[in-house]
Amino acid sequence: MLNIVIVGGGAAGFFAAINVAENAKLKGLPACIQILESSGSILKKVRISGGGRCNVTHHLYEVRAFCERYPRGSKELNSPFSQFQAQDTVEWFKNRGVNLVAEQDGRMFPDTNTSETIIDCFTQAAEKAGVEVKLNHKVNMIQKNSSGRFEIQIQSGEIIIADSVMIATGSSAFGYQLAKNLGHTITELAPSLFSFKITDNMIAELPGLSFEKSEVKLFIDNKKPFKEKGPLLITHWGLSGPSILKISAWAAREMLHANYLAKLKVNWMGLDRIESVLNLLQKLKLNGQKSQIQNIYPEELAKRFWLKVIEKANIPADKRWADISNKEIQTLSEILFATEFNVLGKNRYKDEFVECGGVSLSEINFQKMESKICPGLYFAGEVLDVDGITGGFNFQNAWTGSWIAAQNMFLSPT
Ligand SMILES: Cc1cc2nc3c(=O)[nH]c(=O)nc-3n(C[C@H](O)[C@H](O)[C@H](O)COP(=O)(O)OP(=O)(O)OC[C@H]3O[C@@H](n4cnc5c(N)ncnc54)[C@H](O)[C@@H]3O)c2cc1C
């Protein structure tokens, strides 16, 4: 009988356990598959993910394009995604009665719109496949004994013996320590997917206002700026929304080093050149000669925001468009094309929040998700130095790594 232990009852751990148990059954291999979970509950992040709806994956079935959504891991994930990608995830859930549907921006959710559907699917599949889930089993230490098997020490003092082990402990500091003790390197850790703290009159009193097509540029210590496009949201604390979360992921380590102080330029309408903004405003002037500037403005902007723009440009709100000078149009265009803000820190705003950094990717065989340092040891999910931008990419990393490991964990270690 093979003993397979998965450390961590989160997204990666559950997906791995189910698949390895189903595979073992299919191949007629007698195996005992256990999930050891430190806390009193399973799948905690899955439950709260995507605002309680669980953004399971992203509707993007082209592997190379999918890989580009990972600030860390993009090169290494090419091979794993060629084995199991978003389309396979959709199929996997479909075969277990869960339909994933894509929203306009590509994010995929269960059609019931609740993460409970995913949790129910996992718990039922795990039970059916005979996976044993042990709660309140915090793993303190993993080591190999003289016969090459793993000894897993639980906080209670209990020792569990396993033929192969997966560490799927997410961003837990303890998990990184387990990997370190087995000879692995942990790369520099930094939060990723966070909002920016900004205090500026331009966005004061406007929380909740969103801009569908913004482009943002982040300048840190005179280095080449980071750029992102997408919806932007004004919050009570500053700026958030997909474009900010994504840029925070690309700049996660640089922002940490800069103590979260940076300059941000926002192109509110996302137009490609300042001339396009100038032309738009010239047209408004032509058509709205007799109207006050406060009443005629680009249709994609809210009036509350436009009033801030004209205030910043020092133009009286009741001035008629006919009296607006070319210089004033230039100033308005500059504000709309590149309002500059000082980023004063980071904060979380009901966001997806992941860790950048983890087990060094050069130490993993991505064909199998097995350690190159310690045969029989596998990794999947956030414990690795892999993180994606917002949109379902972090879960897909967990599903893919776990699925691949599950094809290999009951074979003899390399
Ligand atoms: C608020 C929020 C919303 C999110 N929404 C999304 C989303 O919609 N889409 C998306 O793609 N990603 C989302 N993410 C990211 C996603 O949740 C993670 O990338 C994913 O959960 C990682 O899976 P994992 O299994 O590696 O880690 P986790 O899901 O964190 O699971 C790790 C498990 O290991 C256990 N553990 C830790 N140490 C030990 C130990 N020593 N012994 C035993 N057990 C241990 C932990 O208790 C935990 O249960 C979100 C994250 C957050 C915080």
mmCIF file with all atom_site columns, N, CA and C and ligand atoms in Angstrom, residues 7-13 36-39 41 43-46 48-50 54-56 137-140 168-172 174-175 178 348 351-354 380-383 391-396 398, ligand 1:
data_model
loop_
_atom_site.group_PDB
_atom_site.id
_atom_site.type_symbol
_atom_site.label_atom_id
_atom_site.label_alt_id
_atom_site.label_comp_id
_atom_site.label_asym_id
_atom_site.label_entity_id
_atom_site.label_seq_id
_atom_site.pdbx_PDB_ins_code
_atom_site.Cartn_x
_atom_site.Cartn_y
_atom_site.Cartn_z
_atom_site.occupancy
_atom_site.B_iso_or_equiv
_atom_site.pdbx_formal_charge
_atom_site.auth_seq_id
_atom_site.auth_comp_id
_atom_site.auth_asym_id
_atom_site.auth_atom_id
_atom_site.pdbx_PDB_model_num
ATOM   1   N N   . VAL A 1 7   ? 0.327   18.001 2.283   1.00 0.00 ? 7   VAL A N   1
ATOM   2   C CA  . VAL A 1 7   ? 0.344   18.939 3.409   1.00 0.00 ? 7   VAL A CA  1
ATOM   3   C C   . VAL A 1 7   ? -0.358  20.223 2.969   1.00 0.00 ? 7   VAL A C   1
ATOM   4   N N   . GLY A 1 8   ? -1.519  20.505 3.578   1.00 0.00 ? 8   GLY A N   1
ATOM   5   C CA  . GLY A 1 8   ? -2.292  21.696 3.226   1.00 0.00 ? 8   GLY A CA  1
ATOM   6   C C   . GLY A 1 8   ? -3.594  21.341 2.544   1.00 0.00 ? 8   GLY A C   1
ATOM   7   N N   . GLY A 1 9   ? -4.706  21.719 3.183   1.00 0.00 ? 9   GLY A N   1
ATOM   8   C CA  . GLY A 1 9   ? -6.033  21.431 2.622   1.00 0.00 ? 9   GLY A CA  1
ATOM   9   C C   . GLY A 1 9   ? -6.643  22.654 1.971   1.00 0.00 ? 9   GLY A C   1
ATOM   10  N N   . GLY A 1 10  ? -5.839  23.297 1.101   1.00 0.00 ? 10  GLY A N   1
ATOM   11  C CA  . GLY A 1 10  ? -6.347  24.446 0.339   1.00 0.00 ? 10  GLY A CA  1
ATOM   12  C C   . GLY A 1 10  ? -6.616  24.036 -1.089  1.00 0.00 ? 10  GLY A C   1
ATOM   13  N N   . ALA A 1 11  ? -6.606  25.018 -1.982  1.00 0.00 ? 11  ALA A N   1
ATOM   14  C CA  . ALA A 1 11  ? -6.934  24.768 -3.387  1.00 0.00 ? 11  ALA A CA  1
ATOM   15  C C   . ALA A 1 11  ? -6.023  23.695 -3.990  1.00 0.00 ? 11  ALA A C   1
ATOM   16  N N   . ALA A 1 12  ? -4.712  23.908 -3.890  1.00 0.00 ? 12  ALA A N   1
ATOM   17  C CA  . ALA A 1 12  ? -3.771  22.975 -4.518  1.00 0.00 ? 12  ALA A CA  1
ATOM   18  C C   . ALA A 1 12  ? -3.831  21.607 -3.857  1.00 0.00 ? 12  ALA A C   1
ATOM   19  N N   . GLY A 1 13  ? -3.865  21.579 -2.533  1.00 0.00 ? 13  GLY A N   1
ATOM   20  C CA  . GLY A 1 13  ? -3.857  20.308 -1.809  1.00 0.00 ? 13  GLY A CA  1
ATOM   21  C C   . GLY A 1 13  ? -5.070  19.449 -2.144  1.00 0.00 ? 13  GLY A C   1
ATOM   22  N N   . LEU A 1 36  ? -3.256  16.628 5.228   1.00 0.00 ? 36  LEU A N   1
ATOM   23  C CA  . LEU A 1 36  ? -3.022  17.100 6.591   1.00 0.00 ? 36  LEU A CA  1
ATOM   24  C C   . LEU A 1 36  ? -3.207  18.620 6.592   1.00 0.00 ? 36  LEU A C   1
ATOM   25  N N   . GLU A 1 37  ? -4.210  19.084 7.297   1.00 0.00 ? 37  GLU A N   1
ATOM   26  C CA  . GLU A 1 37  ? -4.532  20.516 7.316   1.00 0.00 ? 37  GLU A CA  1
ATOM   27  C C   . GLU A 1 37  ? -4.340  21.056 8.732   1.00 0.00 ? 37  GLU A C   1
ATOM   28  N N   . SER A 1 38  ? -3.568  22.141 8.817   1.00 0.00 ? 38  SER A N   1
ATOM   29  C CA  . SER A 1 38  ? -3.227  22.675 10.149  1.00 0.00 ? 38  SER A CA  1
ATOM   30  C C   . SER A 1 38  ? -4.430  23.264 10.882  1.00 0.00 ? 38  SER A C   1
ATOM   31  N N   . SER A 1 39  ? -5.342  23.872 10.148  1.00 0.00 ? 39  SER A N   1
ATOM   32  C CA  . SER A 1 39  ? -6.455  24.559 10.812  1.00 0.00 ? 39  SER A CA  1
ATOM   33  C C   . SER A 1 39  ? -7.645  23.613 10.982  1.00 0.00 ? 39  SER A C   1
ATOM   34  N N   . SER A 1 41  ? -10.476 23.992 9.394   1.00 0.00 ? 41  SER A N   1
ATOM   35  C CA  . SER A 1 41  ? -11.362 23.975 8.216   1.00 0.00 ? 41  SER A CA  1
ATOM   36  C C   . SER A 1 41  ? -10.563 23.912 6.928   1.00 0.00 ? 41  SER A C   1
ATOM   37  N N   . LEU A 1 43  ? -10.163 24.550 2.607   1.00 0.00 ? 43  LEU A N   1
ATOM   38  C CA  . LEU A 1 43  ? -10.494 25.403 1.456   1.00 0.00 ? 43  LEU A CA  1
ATOM   39  C C   . LEU A 1 43  ? -10.939 26.821 1.837   1.00 0.00 ? 43  LEU A C   1
ATOM   40  N N   . LYS A 1 44  ? -10.261 27.382 2.822   1.00 0.00 ? 44  LYS A N   1
ATOM   41  C CA  . LYS A 1 44  ? -10.679 28.699 3.346   1.00 0.00 ? 44  LYS A CA  1
ATOM   42  C C   . LYS A 1 44  ? -10.592 29.798 2.277   1.00 0.00 ? 44  LYS A C   1
ATOM   43  N N   . LYS A 1 45  ? -9.482  29.777 1.521   1.00 0.00 ? 45  LYS A N   1
ATOM   44  C CA  . LYS A 1 45  ? -9.332  30.853 0.518   1.00 0.00 ? 45  LYS A CA  1
ATOM   45  C C   . LYS A 1 45  ? -10.288 30.657 -0.657  1.00 0.00 ? 45  LYS A C   1
ATOM   46  N N   . VAL A 1 46  ? -10.564 29.386 -0.970  1.00 0.00 ? 46  VAL A N   1
ATOM   47  C CA  . VAL A 1 46  ? -11.518 29.139 -2.060  1.00 0.00 ? 46  VAL A CA  1
ATOM   48  C C   . VAL A 1 46  ? -12.864 29.747 -1.663  1.00 0.00 ? 46  VAL A C   1
ATOM   49  N N   . ILE A 1 48  ? -13.588 32.343 0.239   1.00 0.00 ? 48  ILE A N   1
ATOM   50  C CA  . ILE A 1 48  ? -13.697 33.811 0.184   1.00 0.00 ? 48  ILE A CA  1
ATOM   51  C C   . ILE A 1 48  ? -13.277 34.380 -1.170  1.00 0.00 ? 48  ILE A C   1
ATOM   52  N N   . SER A 1 49  ? -12.760 33.506 -2.034  1.00 0.00 ? 49  SER A N   1
ATOM   53  C CA  . SER A 1 49  ? -12.183 34.010 -3.287  1.00 0.00 ? 49  SER A CA  1
ATOM   54  C C   . SER A 1 49  ? -13.232 34.646 -4.185  1.00 0.00 ? 49  SER A C   1
ATOM   55  N N   . GLY A 1 50  ? -12.744 35.557 -5.015  1.00 0.00 ? 50  GLY A N   1
ATOM   56  C CA  . GLY A 1 50  ? -13.619 36.201 -6.008  1.00 0.00 ? 50  GLY A CA  1
ATOM   57  C C   . GLY A 1 50  ? -14.849 36.808 -5.374  1.00 0.00 ? 50  GLY A C   1
ATOM   58  N N   . CYS A 1 54  ? -15.688 32.760 -6.305  1.00 0.00 ? 54  CYS A N   1
ATOM   59  C CA  . CYS A 1 54  ? -14.586 31.932 -6.776  1.00 0.00 ? 54  CYS A CA  1
ATOM   60  C C   . CYS A 1 54  ? -14.321 32.060 -8.285  1.00 0.00 ? 54  CYS A C   1
ATOM   61  N N   . ASN A 1 55  ? -13.355 32.896 -8.572  1.00 0.00 ? 55  ASN A N   1
ATOM   62  C CA  . ASN A 1 55  ? -12.908 33.075 -9.957  1.00 0.00 ? 55  ASN A CA  1
ATOM   63  C C   . ASN A 1 55  ? -11.938 31.926 -10.268 1.00 0.00 ? 55  ASN A C   1
ATOM   64  N N   . VAL A 1 56  ? -12.509 30.812 -10.747 1.00 0.00 ? 56  VAL A N   1
ATOM   65  C CA  . VAL A 1 56  ? -11.792 29.530 -10.845 1.00 0.00 ? 56  VAL A CA  1
ATOM   66  C C   . VAL A 1 56  ? -10.636 29.553 -11.844 1.00 0.00 ? 56  VAL A C   1
ATOM   67  N N   . HIS A 1 137 ? -4.096  19.181 11.957  1.00 0.00 ? 137 HIS A N   1
ATOM   68  C CA  . HIS A 1 137 ? -2.863  18.412 11.823  1.00 0.00 ? 137 HIS A CA  1
ATOM   69  C C   . HIS A 1 137 ? -1.784  19.324 11.249  1.00 0.00 ? 137 HIS A C   1
ATOM   70  N N   . LYS A 1 138 ? -1.212  20.112 12.106  1.00 0.00 ? 138 LYS A N   1
ATOM   71  C CA  . LYS A 1 138 ? -0.163  21.025 11.626  1.00 0.00 ? 138 LYS A CA  1
ATOM   72  C C   . LYS A 1 138 ? 1.155   20.260 11.493  1.00 0.00 ? 138 LYS A C   1
ATOM   73  N N   . VAL A 1 139 ? 1.715   20.315 10.286  1.00 0.00 ? 139 VAL A N   1
ATOM   74  C CA  . VAL A 1 139 ? 2.972   19.607 10.059  1.00 0.00 ? 139 VAL A CA  1
ATOM   75  C C   . VAL A 1 139 ? 4.124   20.498 10.525  1.00 0.00 ? 139 VAL A C   1
ATOM   76  N N   . ASN A 1 140 ? 4.923   19.961 11.413  1.00 0.00 ? 140 ASN A N   1
ATOM   77  C CA  . ASN A 1 140 ? 6.036   20.717 12.003  1.00 0.00 ? 140 ASN A CA  1
ATOM   78  C C   . ASN A 1 140 ? 7.345   20.451 11.301  1.00 0.00 ? 140 ASN A C   1
ATOM   79  N N   . ALA A 1 168 ? 1.737   21.799 -0.096  1.00 0.00 ? 168 ALA A N   1
ATOM   80  C CA  . ALA A 1 168 ? 0.763   22.709 -0.726  1.00 0.00 ? 168 ALA A CA  1
ATOM   81  C C   . ALA A 1 168 ? 0.237   23.646 0.362   1.00 0.00 ? 168 ALA A C   1
ATOM   82  N N   . THR A 1 169 ? 1.174   24.349 0.971   1.00 0.00 ? 169 THR A N   1
ATOM   83  C CA  . THR A 1 169 ? 0.848   25.152 2.155   1.00 0.00 ? 169 THR A CA  1
ATOM   84  C C   . THR A 1 169 ? 0.611   26.624 1.835   1.00 0.00 ? 169 THR A C   1
ATOM   85  N N   . GLY A 1 170 ? 0.463   26.951 0.546   1.00 0.00 ? 170 GLY A N   1
ATOM   86  C CA  . GLY A 1 170 ? 0.172   28.335 0.163   1.00 0.00 ? 170 GLY A CA  1
ATOM   87  C C   . GLY A 1 170 ? 1.269   29.272 0.625   1.00 0.00 ? 170 GLY A C   1
ATOM   88  N N   . SER A 1 171 ? 0.861   30.414 1.174   1.00 0.00 ? 171 SER A N   1
ATOM   89  C CA  . SER A 1 171 ? 1.852   31.431 1.548   1.00 0.00 ? 171 SER A CA  1
ATOM   90  C C   . SER A 1 171 ? 2.193   31.365 3.042   1.00 0.00 ? 171 SER A C   1
ATOM   91  N N   . SER A 1 172 ? 1.958   30.204 3.675   1.00 0.00 ? 172 SER A N   1
ATOM   92  C CA  . SER A 1 172 ? 2.246   30.092 5.108   1.00 0.00 ? 172 SER A CA  1
ATOM   93  C C   . SER A 1 172 ? 3.760   30.059 5.360   1.00 0.00 ? 172 SER A C   1
ATOM   94  N N   . PHE A 1 174 ? 5.267   28.802 7.712   1.00 0.00 ? 174 PHE A N   1
ATOM   95  C CA  . PHE A 1 174 ? 5.626   27.468 8.168   1.00 0.00 ? 174 PHE A CA  1
ATOM   96  C C   . PHE A 1 174 ? 5.907   26.527 7.000   1.00 0.00 ? 174 PHE A C   1
ATOM   97  N N   . GLY A 1 175 ? 5.098   26.673 5.960   1.00 0.00 ? 175 GLY A N   1
ATOM   98  C CA  . GLY A 1 175 ? 5.273   25.845 4.758   1.00 0.00 ? 175 GLY A CA  1
ATOM   99  C C   . GLY A 1 175 ? 6.625   26.101 4.123   1.00 0.00 ? 175 GLY A C   1
ATOM   100 N N   . LEU A 1 178 ? 9.219   24.302 5.987   1.00 0.00 ? 178 LEU A N   1
ATOM   101 C CA  . LEU A 1 178 ? 9.251   22.857 5.707   1.00 0.00 ? 178 LEU A CA  1
ATOM   102 C C   . LEU A 1 178 ? 10.106  22.594 4.464   1.00 0.00 ? 178 LEU A C   1
ATOM   103 N N   . ARG A 1 348 ? -5.040  46.910 1.342   1.00 0.00 ? 348 ARG A N   1
ATOM   104 C CA  . ARG A 1 348 ? -5.907  45.906 0.731   1.00 0.00 ? 348 ARG A CA  1
ATOM   105 C C   . ARG A 1 348 ? -7.304  46.455 0.693   1.00 0.00 ? 348 ARG A C   1
ATOM   106 N N   . ASP A 1 351 ? -9.361  42.931 -1.912  1.00 0.00 ? 351 ASP A N   1
ATOM   107 C CA  . ASP A 1 351 ? -8.717  42.402 -3.113  1.00 0.00 ? 351 ASP A CA  1
ATOM   108 C C   . ASP A 1 351 ? -8.379  40.943 -2.965  1.00 0.00 ? 351 ASP A C   1
ATOM   109 N N   . GLU A 1 352 ? -7.991  40.424 -4.087  1.00 0.00 ? 352 GLU A N   1
ATOM   110 C CA  . GLU A 1 352 ? -7.288  39.173 -4.127  1.00 0.00 ? 352 GLU A CA  1
ATOM   111 C C   . GLU A 1 352 ? -5.882  39.531 -3.635  1.00 0.00 ? 352 GLU A C   1
ATOM   112 N N   . PHE A 1 353 ? -5.285  38.718 -2.819  1.00 0.00 ? 353 PHE A N   1
ATOM   113 C CA  . PHE A 1 353 ? -3.997  39.069 -2.244  1.00 0.00 ? 353 PHE A CA  1
ATOM   114 C C   . PHE A 1 353 ? -3.141  37.821 -2.277  1.00 0.00 ? 353 PHE A C   1
ATOM   115 N N   . VAL A 1 354 ? -2.033  37.848 -2.949  1.00 0.00 ? 354 VAL A N   1
ATOM   116 C CA  . VAL A 1 354 ? -1.171  36.667 -2.998  1.00 0.00 ? 354 VAL A CA  1
ATOM   117 C C   . VAL A 1 354 ? 0.254   37.040 -2.629  1.00 0.00 ? 354 VAL A C   1
ATOM   118 N N   . ALA A 1 380 ? 2.950   22.365 -5.217  1.00 0.00 ? 380 ALA A N   1
ATOM   119 C CA  . ALA A 1 380 ? 1.976   23.001 -6.113  1.00 0.00 ? 380 ALA A CA  1
ATOM   120 C C   . ALA A 1 380 ? 1.361   24.201 -5.414  1.00 0.00 ? 380 ALA A C   1
ATOM   121 N N   . GLY A 1 381 ? 0.917   25.159 -6.214  1.00 0.00 ? 381 GLY A N   1
ATOM   122 C CA  . GLY A 1 381 ? 0.211   26.338 -5.687  1.00 0.00 ? 381 GLY A CA  1
ATOM   123 C C   . GLY A 1 381 ? 1.149   27.459 -5.278  1.00 0.00 ? 381 GLY A C   1
ATOM   124 N N   . GLU A 1 382 ? 0.670   28.209 -4.329  1.00 0.00 ? 382 GLU A N   1
ATOM   125 C CA  . GLU A 1 382 ? 1.327   29.467 -3.975  1.00 0.00 ? 382 GLU A CA  1
ATOM   126 C C   . GLU A 1 382 ? 2.647   29.292 -3.228  1.00 0.00 ? 382 GLU A C   1
ATOM   127 N N   . VAL A 1 383 ? 2.920   28.100 -2.718  1.00 0.00 ? 383 VAL A N   1
ATOM   128 C CA  . VAL A 1 383 ? 4.191   27.862 -2.021  1.00 0.00 ? 383 VAL A CA  1
ATOM   129 C C   . VAL A 1 383 ? 5.383   28.056 -2.969  1.00 0.00 ? 383 VAL A C   1
ATOM   130 N N   . GLY A 1 391 ? -7.588  37.580 -11.911 1.00 0.00 ? 391 GLY A N   1
ATOM   131 C CA  . GLY A 1 391 ? -8.427  37.106 -13.018 1.00 0.00 ? 391 GLY A CA  1
ATOM   132 C C   . GLY A 1 391 ? -8.590  35.600 -13.077 1.00 0.00 ? 391 GLY A C   1
ATOM   133 N N   . GLY A 1 392 ? -8.125  34.872 -12.052 1.00 0.00 ? 392 GLY A N   1
ATOM   134 C CA  . GLY A 1 392 ? -8.270  33.418 -12.046 1.00 0.00 ? 392 GLY A CA  1
ATOM   135 C C   . GLY A 1 392 ? -6.951  32.701 -12.297 1.00 0.00 ? 392 GLY A C   1
ATOM   136 N N   . PHE A 1 393 ? -5.881  33.472 -12.499 1.00 0.00 ? 393 PHE A N   1
ATOM   137 C CA  . PHE A 1 393 ? -4.591  32.883 -12.846 1.00 0.00 ? 393 PHE A CA  1
ATOM   138 C C   . PHE A 1 393 ? -3.919  32.193 -11.660 1.00 0.00 ? 393 PHE A C   1
ATOM   139 N N   . ASN A 1 394 ? -4.176  32.680 -10.454 1.00 0.00 ? 394 ASN A N   1
ATOM   140 C CA  . ASN A 1 394 ? -3.534  32.048 -9.291  1.00 0.00 ? 394 ASN A CA  1
ATOM   141 C C   . ASN A 1 394 ? -4.138  30.675 -9.014  1.00 0.00 ? 394 ASN A C   1
ATOM   142 N N   . PHE A 1 395 ? -5.452  30.567 -9.136  1.00 0.00 ? 395 PHE A N   1
ATOM   143 C CA  . PHE A 1 395 ? -6.045  29.231 -8.971  1.00 0.00 ? 395 PHE A CA  1
ATOM   144 C C   . PHE A 1 395 ? -5.592  28.289 -10.086 1.00 0.00 ? 395 PHE A C   1
ATOM   145 N N   . GLN A 1 396 ? -5.496  28.815 -11.319 1.00 0.00 ? 396 GLN A N   1
ATOM   146 C CA  . GLN A 1 396 ? -5.096  27.911 -12.410 1.00 0.00 ? 396 GLN A CA  1
ATOM   147 C C   . GLN A 1 396 ? -3.697  27.350 -12.155 1.00 0.00 ? 396 GLN A C   1
ATOM   148 N N   . ALA A 1 398 ? -2.538  26.655 -9.255  1.00 0.00 ? 398 ALA A N   1
ATOM   149 C CA  . ALA A 1 398 ? -2.745  25.593 -8.250  1.00 0.00 ? 398 ALA A CA  1
ATOM   150 C C   . ALA A 1 398 ? -3.302  24.327 -8.913  1.00 0.00 ? 398 ALA A C   1
HETATM 151 C C1  . LIG B 2 .   ? -9.293  37.293 -0.515  1.00 0.00 ? 1   LIG B C1  1
HETATM 152 C C2  . LIG B 2 .   ? -8.685  36.455 -1.599  1.00 0.00 ? 1   LIG B C2  1
HETATM 153 C C3  . LIG B 2 .   ? -9.389  36.243 -2.768  1.00 0.00 ? 1   LIG B C3  1
HETATM 154 C C4  . LIG B 2 .   ? -8.811  35.488 -3.802  1.00 0.00 ? 1   LIG B C4  1
HETATM 155 N N1  . LIG B 2 .   ? -9.533  35.299 -4.945  1.00 0.00 ? 1   LIG B N1  1
HETATM 156 C C5  . LIG B 2 .   ? -8.982  34.592 -5.951  1.00 0.00 ? 1   LIG B C5  1
HETATM 157 C C6  . LIG B 2 .   ? -9.720  34.321 -7.137  1.00 0.00 ? 1   LIG B C6  1
HETATM 158 O O1  . LIG B 2 .   ? -10.911 34.638 -7.244  1.00 0.00 ? 1   LIG B O1  1
HETATM 159 N N2  . LIG B 2 .   ? -9.084  33.667 -8.156  1.00 0.00 ? 1   LIG B N2  1
HETATM 160 C C7  . LIG B 2 .   ? -7.776  33.247 -8.063  1.00 0.00 ? 1   LIG B C7  1
HETATM 161 O O2  . LIG B 2 .   ? -7.259  32.669 -9.015  1.00 0.00 ? 1   LIG B O2  1
HETATM 162 N N3  . LIG B 2 .   ? -7.090  33.423 -6.931  1.00 0.00 ? 1   LIG B N3  1
HETATM 163 C C8  . LIG B 2 .   ? -7.653  34.074 -5.881  1.00 0.00 ? 1   LIG B C8  1
HETATM 164 N N4  . LIG B 2 .   ? -6.939  34.260 -4.731  1.00 0.00 ? 1   LIG B N4  1
HETATM 165 C C9  . LIG B 2 .   ? -5.617  33.604 -4.612  1.00 0.00 ? 1   LIG B C9  1
HETATM 166 C C10 . LIG B 2 .   ? -5.847  32.116 -4.290  1.00 0.00 ? 1   LIG B C10 1
HETATM 167 O O3  . LIG B 2 .   ? -6.749  32.007 -3.208  1.00 0.00 ? 1   LIG B O3  1
HETATM 168 C C11 . LIG B 2 .   ? -4.528  31.423 -3.945  1.00 0.00 ? 1   LIG B C11 1
HETATM 169 O O4  . LIG B 2 .   ? -3.619  31.625 -4.991  1.00 0.00 ? 1   LIG B O4  1
HETATM 170 C C12 . LIG B 2 .   ? -4.775  29.931 -3.752  1.00 0.00 ? 1   LIG B C12 1
HETATM 171 O O5  . LIG B 2 .   ? -5.663  29.721 -2.683  1.00 0.00 ? 1   LIG B O5  1
HETATM 172 C C13 . LIG B 2 .   ? -3.471  29.209 -3.492  1.00 0.00 ? 1   LIG B C13 1
HETATM 173 O O6  . LIG B 2 .   ? -3.768  27.865 -3.208  1.00 0.00 ? 1   LIG B O6  1
HETATM 174 P P1  . LIG B 2 .   ? -2.812  27.008 -2.272  1.00 0.00 ? 1   LIG B P1  1
HETATM 175 O O7  . LIG B 2 .   ? -3.478  25.686 -2.113  1.00 0.00 ? 1   LIG B O7  1
HETATM 176 O O8  . LIG B 2 .   ? -1.440  27.079 -2.769  1.00 0.00 ? 1   LIG B O8  1
HETATM 177 O O9  . LIG B 2 .   ? -2.825  27.772 -0.856  1.00 0.00 ? 1   LIG B O9  1
HETATM 178 P P2  . LIG B 2 .   ? -4.029  27.945 0.168   1.00 0.00 ? 1   LIG B P2  1
HETATM 179 O O10 . LIG B 2 .   ? -5.323  27.927 -0.552  1.00 0.00 ? 1   LIG B O10 1
HETATM 180 O O11 . LIG B 2 .   ? -3.673  29.129 0.974   1.00 0.00 ? 1   LIG B O11 1
HETATM 181 O O12 . LIG B 2 .   ? -3.972  26.635 1.069   1.00 0.00 ? 1   LIG B O12 1
HETATM 182 C C14 . LIG B 2 .   ? -2.882  26.352 1.919   1.00 0.00 ? 1   LIG B C14 1
HETATM 183 C C15 . LIG B 2 .   ? -3.395  25.494 3.073   1.00 0.00 ? 1   LIG B C15 1
HETATM 184 O O13 . LIG B 2 .   ? -2.291  24.948 3.777   1.00 0.00 ? 1   LIG B O13 1
HETATM 185 C C16 . LIG B 2 .   ? -2.562  24.969 5.174   1.00 0.00 ? 1   LIG B C16 1
HETATM 186 N N5  . LIG B 2 .   ? -1.258  24.931 5.877   1.00 0.00 ? 1   LIG B N5  1
HETATM 187 C C17 . LIG B 2 .   ? -0.322  25.884 5.934   1.00 0.00 ? 1   LIG B C17 1
HETATM 188 N N6  . LIG B 2 .   ? 0.755   25.467 6.648   1.00 0.00 ? 1   LIG B N6  1
HETATM 189 C C18 . LIG B 2 .   ? 0.469   24.187 7.056   1.00 0.00 ? 1   LIG B C18 1
HETATM 190 C C19 . LIG B 2 .   ? 1.186   23.212 7.821   1.00 0.00 ? 1   LIG B C19 1
HETATM 191 N N7  . LIG B 2 .   ? 2.389   23.462 8.326   1.00 0.00 ? 1   LIG B N7  1
HETATM 192 N N8  . LIG B 2 .   ? 0.591   22.011 8.041   1.00 0.00 ? 1   LIG B N8  1
HETATM 193 C C20 . LIG B 2 .   ? -0.627  21.722 7.529   1.00 0.00 ? 1   LIG B C20 1
HETATM 194 N N9  . LIG B 2 .   ? -1.347  22.635 6.794   1.00 0.00 ? 1   LIG B N9  1
HETATM 195 C C21 . LIG B 2 .   ? -0.806  23.837 6.547   1.00 0.00 ? 1   LIG B C21 1
HETATM 196 C C22 . LIG B 2 .   ? -3.328  26.288 5.339   1.00 0.00 ? 1   LIG B C22 1
HETATM 197 O O14 . LIG B 2 .   ? -4.071  26.300 6.531   1.00 0.00 ? 1   LIG B O14 1
HETATM 198 C C23 . LIG B 2 .   ? -4.209  26.276 4.092   1.00 0.00 ? 1   LIG B C23 1
HETATM 199 O O15 . LIG B 2 .   ? -5.437  25.626 4.318   1.00 0.00 ? 1   LIG B O15 1
HETATM 200 C C24 . LIG B 2 .   ? -7.506  34.962 -3.663  1.00 0.00 ? 1   LIG B C24 1
HETATM 201 C C25 . LIG B 2 .   ? -6.815  35.157 -2.463  1.00 0.00 ? 1   LIG B C25 1
HETATM 202 C C26 . LIG B 2 .   ? -7.398  35.882 -1.442  1.00 0.00 ? 1   LIG B C26 1
HETATM 203 C C27 . LIG B 2 .   ? -6.644  36.057 -0.155  1.00 0.00 ? 1   LIG B C27 1
#
